[in-house]
């Protein structure tokens, strides 16, 4: 059994907390948050776009509460640190945790600024510990099955792909999400999921062309076209919508001899279409992606093996692509 410390108790921190609870090889030994209410278990104000439910008072018996992350990192009993803090803190706390000899799971994106990528990767290599950035789509059954189909070549080459991710604009005037400099808006916070999926499925593009909308310094809309010299045409769309529609994710991948389709708004099943054949619902691992992600992270720490599904280098590439899109949106006004 390994001892886990979670730094940052917000929407994703709550999800991770429950996943560790479900893993018999993990023990949540500590939590850290600047909000005293969260440190005593009052998580009633927490919500997330994929899980807007409210959490009653949480029993934190036997779990050490910390206000400062440095104090948690100084605890020699903590072997694993899970960082669920606002994006601007990712690099600082990840590097500190690695230097403290902890295995680290940090929520995406890896960092806020491009120059921080090399700093985090250097700290990772020097630490001898695992670093996993939370690109959960690589553990999502439907996205994983699609990756397998593309890689197999069973239905021919990929010709075109479109990925969509839309959500209500985060509420609260004081929320760090609504500060474009802090969050990077929908591009760096939400759209980066699909950026990572495209990099996973097809590799780095030859060219990125992005347009979008920035309101009061906050990137809220992006339409990106990725060009591959010998690969598919790819379009990625994301928006934070002020009219507060429900969260939706979808993709459509056209291969030479089949089309794969997923849309959370119409059943959320992974469908395979072929000419003159009945549509097929593809079987996928139904386990919650966050649970699979954390189970892999725990197993890697216990078995002393590296994590290969999501490497720090791949996570850095996702940040670079997202920041390039933001640069283009700003340049085009």
XYZ file of C-alpha atoms in Angstrom:
333
model
C 0.000 0.000 0.000
C 1.200 3.508 -0.850
C 0.415 6.748 0.971
C -1.152 9.487 -1.137
C -1.372 13.225 -0.603
C -3.845 15.253 -2.654
C -3.055 18.941 -3.149
C -6.095 20.955 -4.203
C -9.655 19.887 -3.407
C -11.835 21.153 -6.228
C -13.919 19.378 -8.863
C -11.165 17.135 -10.181
C -9.616 16.754 -6.731
C -12.892 15.282 -5.523
C -12.936 12.844 -8.458
C -9.361 11.749 -7.751
C -10.103 11.398 -4.031
C -12.895 8.911 -4.795
C -10.691 6.979 -7.236
C -7.962 6.512 -4.637
C -10.632 5.351 -2.198
C -11.585 2.675 -4.743
C -8.012 1.375 -5.061
C -7.108 -1.108 -2.291
C -3.393 -0.451 -2.793
C -3.730 3.263 -1.994
C -4.289 5.079 1.288
C -5.135 8.776 1.293
C -2.861 9.979 4.062
C -3.123 13.736 3.551
C -4.981 16.504 1.762
C -3.976 20.107 1.235
C -6.122 23.138 0.479
C -6.041 26.799 1.452
C -9.798 26.652 2.178
C -10.351 25.577 5.776
C -13.858 24.304 5.005
C -12.446 21.798 2.545
C -9.796 20.688 5.056
C -12.552 19.710 7.501
C -14.623 17.925 4.857
C -17.175 20.522 3.774
C -17.084 19.968 0.006
C -20.642 21.135 -0.645
C -19.571 23.959 -2.970
C -17.577 21.691 -5.318
C -18.870 20.811 -8.789
C -17.451 19.815 -12.180
C -18.749 19.928 -15.745
C -18.709 16.127 -16.051
C -20.180 15.717 -12.561
C -22.229 18.701 -11.341
C -23.522 16.813 -8.296
C -22.924 18.178 -4.814
C -20.937 16.345 -2.153
C -22.106 16.287 1.470
C -19.739 16.462 4.427
C -16.833 14.069 3.762
C -15.355 11.926 6.514
C -11.648 12.747 6.611
C -10.850 10.682 9.690
C -7.217 9.558 9.683
C -6.298 12.000 6.906
C -3.826 14.736 7.796
C -4.992 18.197 6.654
C -2.451 20.744 5.413
C -2.863 24.388 4.498
C 0.555 24.684 2.808
C 1.689 22.240 0.135
C 5.298 22.549 1.313
C 4.320 21.035 4.646
C 2.667 18.085 2.932
C 5.751 17.528 0.760
C 7.915 17.521 3.882
C 6.015 14.511 5.254
C 8.314 11.519 4.564
C 5.402 9.075 4.732
C 3.783 10.531 1.612
C 4.982 8.580 -1.426
C 2.555 9.863 -4.050
C 1.367 13.418 -4.625
C -1.692 14.251 -6.712
C -1.792 17.900 -7.826
C -5.232 19.317 -8.618
C -4.397 23.006 -8.341
C -5.056 25.909 -10.736
C -2.921 25.771 -13.874
C -0.485 28.582 -12.917
C 0.706 26.482 -9.956
C 1.312 23.228 -11.829
C 4.977 23.763 -12.702
C 6.018 25.099 -9.288
C 4.341 22.388 -7.241
C 5.198 19.534 -9.628
C 8.894 20.433 -9.562
C 8.863 20.776 -5.775
C 7.138 17.397 -5.366
C 9.586 15.633 -7.686
C 12.519 17.184 -5.853
C 10.982 15.951 -2.603
C 11.178 12.401 -3.994
C 7.468 11.901 -4.625
C 5.752 10.204 -7.550
C 3.548 12.897 -9.092
C 0.204 12.924 -10.850
C -0.578 16.464 -11.978
C -3.768 17.487 -13.702
C -3.517 18.777 -17.241
C -2.163 20.987 -18.616
C 1.391 20.208 -17.542
C 2.293 23.910 -17.277
C 0.991 27.362 -18.172
C 4.006 28.602 -20.146
C 6.153 26.916 -22.766
C 9.480 27.616 -21.041
C 8.266 25.638 -18.011
C 8.001 22.395 -20.003
C 11.743 21.752 -20.060
C 12.007 22.658 -16.363
C 9.399 20.064 -15.384
C 10.855 17.356 -17.638
C 14.344 18.020 -16.254
C 13.055 17.701 -12.687
C 11.310 14.470 -13.658
C 14.444 12.911 -15.142
C 16.577 13.905 -12.159
C 14.044 12.617 -9.623
C 13.877 8.986 -10.727
C 10.159 9.138 -9.948
C 7.094 8.805 -12.147
C 5.316 11.860 -13.515
C 1.862 11.456 -15.028
C -0.060 14.424 -16.442
C -3.811 13.869 -16.310
C -4.666 13.505 -19.995
C -7.531 11.194 -19.107
C -8.704 10.558 -22.685
C -5.814 8.122 -23.076
C -7.602 5.997 -20.465
C -11.112 6.629 -21.848
C -12.480 3.416 -23.350
C -13.959 4.949 -26.514
C -10.862 7.009 -27.281
C -8.606 4.049 -26.523
C -10.590 1.756 -28.847
C -10.417 4.363 -31.597
C -6.636 4.618 -31.169
C -6.384 0.842 -31.521
C -8.482 0.817 -34.711
C -6.448 3.618 -36.299
C -3.149 1.957 -35.405
C -4.269 -1.449 -36.683
C -5.020 -0.224 -40.215
C -7.917 -2.695 -40.287
C -10.173 -0.199 -42.075
C -7.504 1.598 -44.063
C -5.863 4.966 -43.643
C -7.507 7.816 -41.709
C -8.781 10.498 -44.093
C -10.486 13.036 -41.822
C -11.243 13.622 -38.164
C -13.364 16.167 -36.327
C -13.336 16.515 -32.542
C -15.728 18.697 -30.545
C -15.764 19.696 -26.874
C -18.201 22.300 -25.572
C -19.193 23.477 -22.118
C -20.747 26.329 -20.230
C -18.351 29.157 -19.447
C -17.093 28.679 -15.868
C -19.156 30.827 -13.520
C -17.967 33.197 -10.837
C -16.324 36.549 -11.481
C -13.501 35.670 -9.092
C -12.815 32.254 -10.587
C -9.294 31.693 -11.887
C -10.845 29.898 -14.865
C -12.226 33.236 -16.094
C -8.764 34.842 -16.006
C -7.299 34.218 -19.450
C -3.729 34.711 -18.283
C -4.198 32.160 -15.515
C -6.210 29.464 -17.279
C -5.532 29.954 -20.978
C -9.289 29.777 -21.421
C -10.984 26.885 -23.135
C -7.912 26.283 -25.329
C -5.463 25.341 -22.572
C -7.991 24.055 -20.067
C -10.561 22.000 -22.043
C -9.639 21.913 -25.743
C -6.228 20.487 -24.787
C -7.939 17.134 -24.154
C -8.687 16.841 -27.871
C -5.278 18.217 -28.804
C -3.724 15.360 -26.857
C -6.061 12.825 -28.470
C -5.077 14.004 -31.965
C -1.376 13.856 -31.095
C -1.923 10.338 -29.748
C -3.889 9.129 -32.767
C -2.011 10.840 -35.605
C 1.214 12.354 -34.258
C 2.482 15.905 -34.655
C 0.958 17.860 -37.539
C 2.923 19.574 -40.267
C 0.890 22.745 -39.794
C -1.603 24.235 -37.334
C -4.053 26.941 -38.329
C -6.334 28.333 -35.637
C -9.025 30.979 -35.416
C -11.218 31.835 -32.467
C -12.574 34.424 -30.092
C -11.109 36.138 -27.054
C -13.463 38.072 -24.778
C -12.029 40.275 -22.025
C -8.718 38.450 -22.346
C -10.310 34.994 -22.059
C -10.013 32.577 -25.026
C -13.546 31.164 -25.243
C -13.673 29.744 -28.773
C -11.212 27.884 -30.982
C -11.535 26.304 -34.407
C -8.271 24.617 -35.318
C -7.328 22.883 -38.555
C -4.336 20.558 -38.392
C -2.636 19.544 -41.621
C -0.695 16.323 -42.155
C 1.322 15.916 -45.351
C 0.663 12.189 -45.507
C -2.228 11.956 -43.081
C -5.779 13.050 -42.390
C -7.304 16.479 -42.363
C -8.209 17.281 -38.752
C -10.587 19.868 -37.339
C -10.881 20.531 -33.599
C -13.610 22.775 -32.149
C -14.051 23.947 -28.579
C -16.115 26.631 -26.874
C -16.942 27.928 -23.442
C -20.516 29.093 -24.052
C -21.890 31.909 -21.867
C -25.440 30.651 -22.511
C -24.661 27.694 -20.225
C -25.477 24.638 -22.405
C -24.695 21.159 -21.048
C -21.202 19.688 -21.418
C -20.704 17.738 -24.666
C -17.857 15.861 -26.301
C -17.848 14.150 -29.683
C -15.640 12.944 -32.499
C -16.024 11.676 -36.059
C -13.158 9.778 -37.705
C -13.397 8.788 -41.373
C -11.164 5.936 -42.520
C -10.893 4.553 -46.037
C -13.333 1.728 -45.298
C -15.213 2.768 -42.168
C -16.301 5.719 -40.062
C -16.083 5.848 -36.266
C -18.457 8.148 -34.405
C -19.043 9.164 -30.796
C -21.338 11.852 -29.397
C -22.095 12.219 -25.699
C -25.280 14.142 -26.579
C -26.866 11.182 -28.405
C -26.162 8.138 -26.316
C -22.391 8.290 -25.991
C -21.838 4.954 -27.764
C -18.871 4.328 -30.035
C -20.337 3.491 -33.441
C -18.740 1.916 -36.518
C -20.295 2.574 -39.920
C -19.499 0.801 -43.197
C -21.180 1.019 -46.580
C -23.963 -1.544 -47.113
C -23.650 -2.864 -43.548
C -25.621 -2.359 -40.374
C -24.063 0.060 -37.872
C -22.080 -1.646 -35.115
C -21.795 -0.532 -31.504
C -18.181 -1.137 -30.493
C -17.442 -2.609 -27.087
C -15.176 -0.449 -24.929
C -13.797 -0.657 -21.418
C -16.602 0.864 -19.305
C -14.389 1.680 -16.313
C -14.245 5.366 -15.422
C -11.193 6.824 -17.176
C -10.023 8.617 -14.031
C -10.093 5.317 -12.170
C -8.031 3.590 -14.860
C -5.596 6.506 -14.866
C -5.089 6.399 -11.102
C -4.950 2.601 -10.988
C -2.158 2.675 -13.599
C -0.347 5.378 -11.638
C -0.558 3.407 -8.373
C 0.510 0.137 -10.012
C 3.500 1.825 -11.660
C 4.659 3.254 -8.331
C 4.332 -0.090 -6.536
C 5.912 -2.163 -9.313
C 8.629 0.452 -9.941
C 7.898 0.661 -13.658
C 7.707 3.779 -15.837
C 4.407 5.068 -17.158
C 4.362 4.911 -20.953
C 0.749 5.669 -21.866
C 1.152 9.399 -21.175
C 4.756 10.585 -21.119
C 5.820 14.016 -19.861
C 7.219 14.720 -23.326
C 3.821 14.025 -24.938
C 2.139 16.253 -22.348
C 4.601 19.018 -23.190
C 3.750 18.670 -26.889
C 0.061 19.196 -26.058
C 0.871 22.434 -24.228
C 2.999 23.657 -27.138
C 0.163 23.032 -29.619
C -2.403 24.764 -27.387
C -0.180 27.813 -26.903
C 0.444 28.004 -30.651
C -3.304 28.092 -31.229
C -3.719 30.857 -28.638
C -0.924 32.848 -30.298
C -2.659 32.585 -33.654
C -6.061 33.576 -32.249
C -4.532 36.664 -30.621
C -2.628 37.573 -33.787
C -5.783 37.399 -35.911
C -7.724 39.552 -33.481
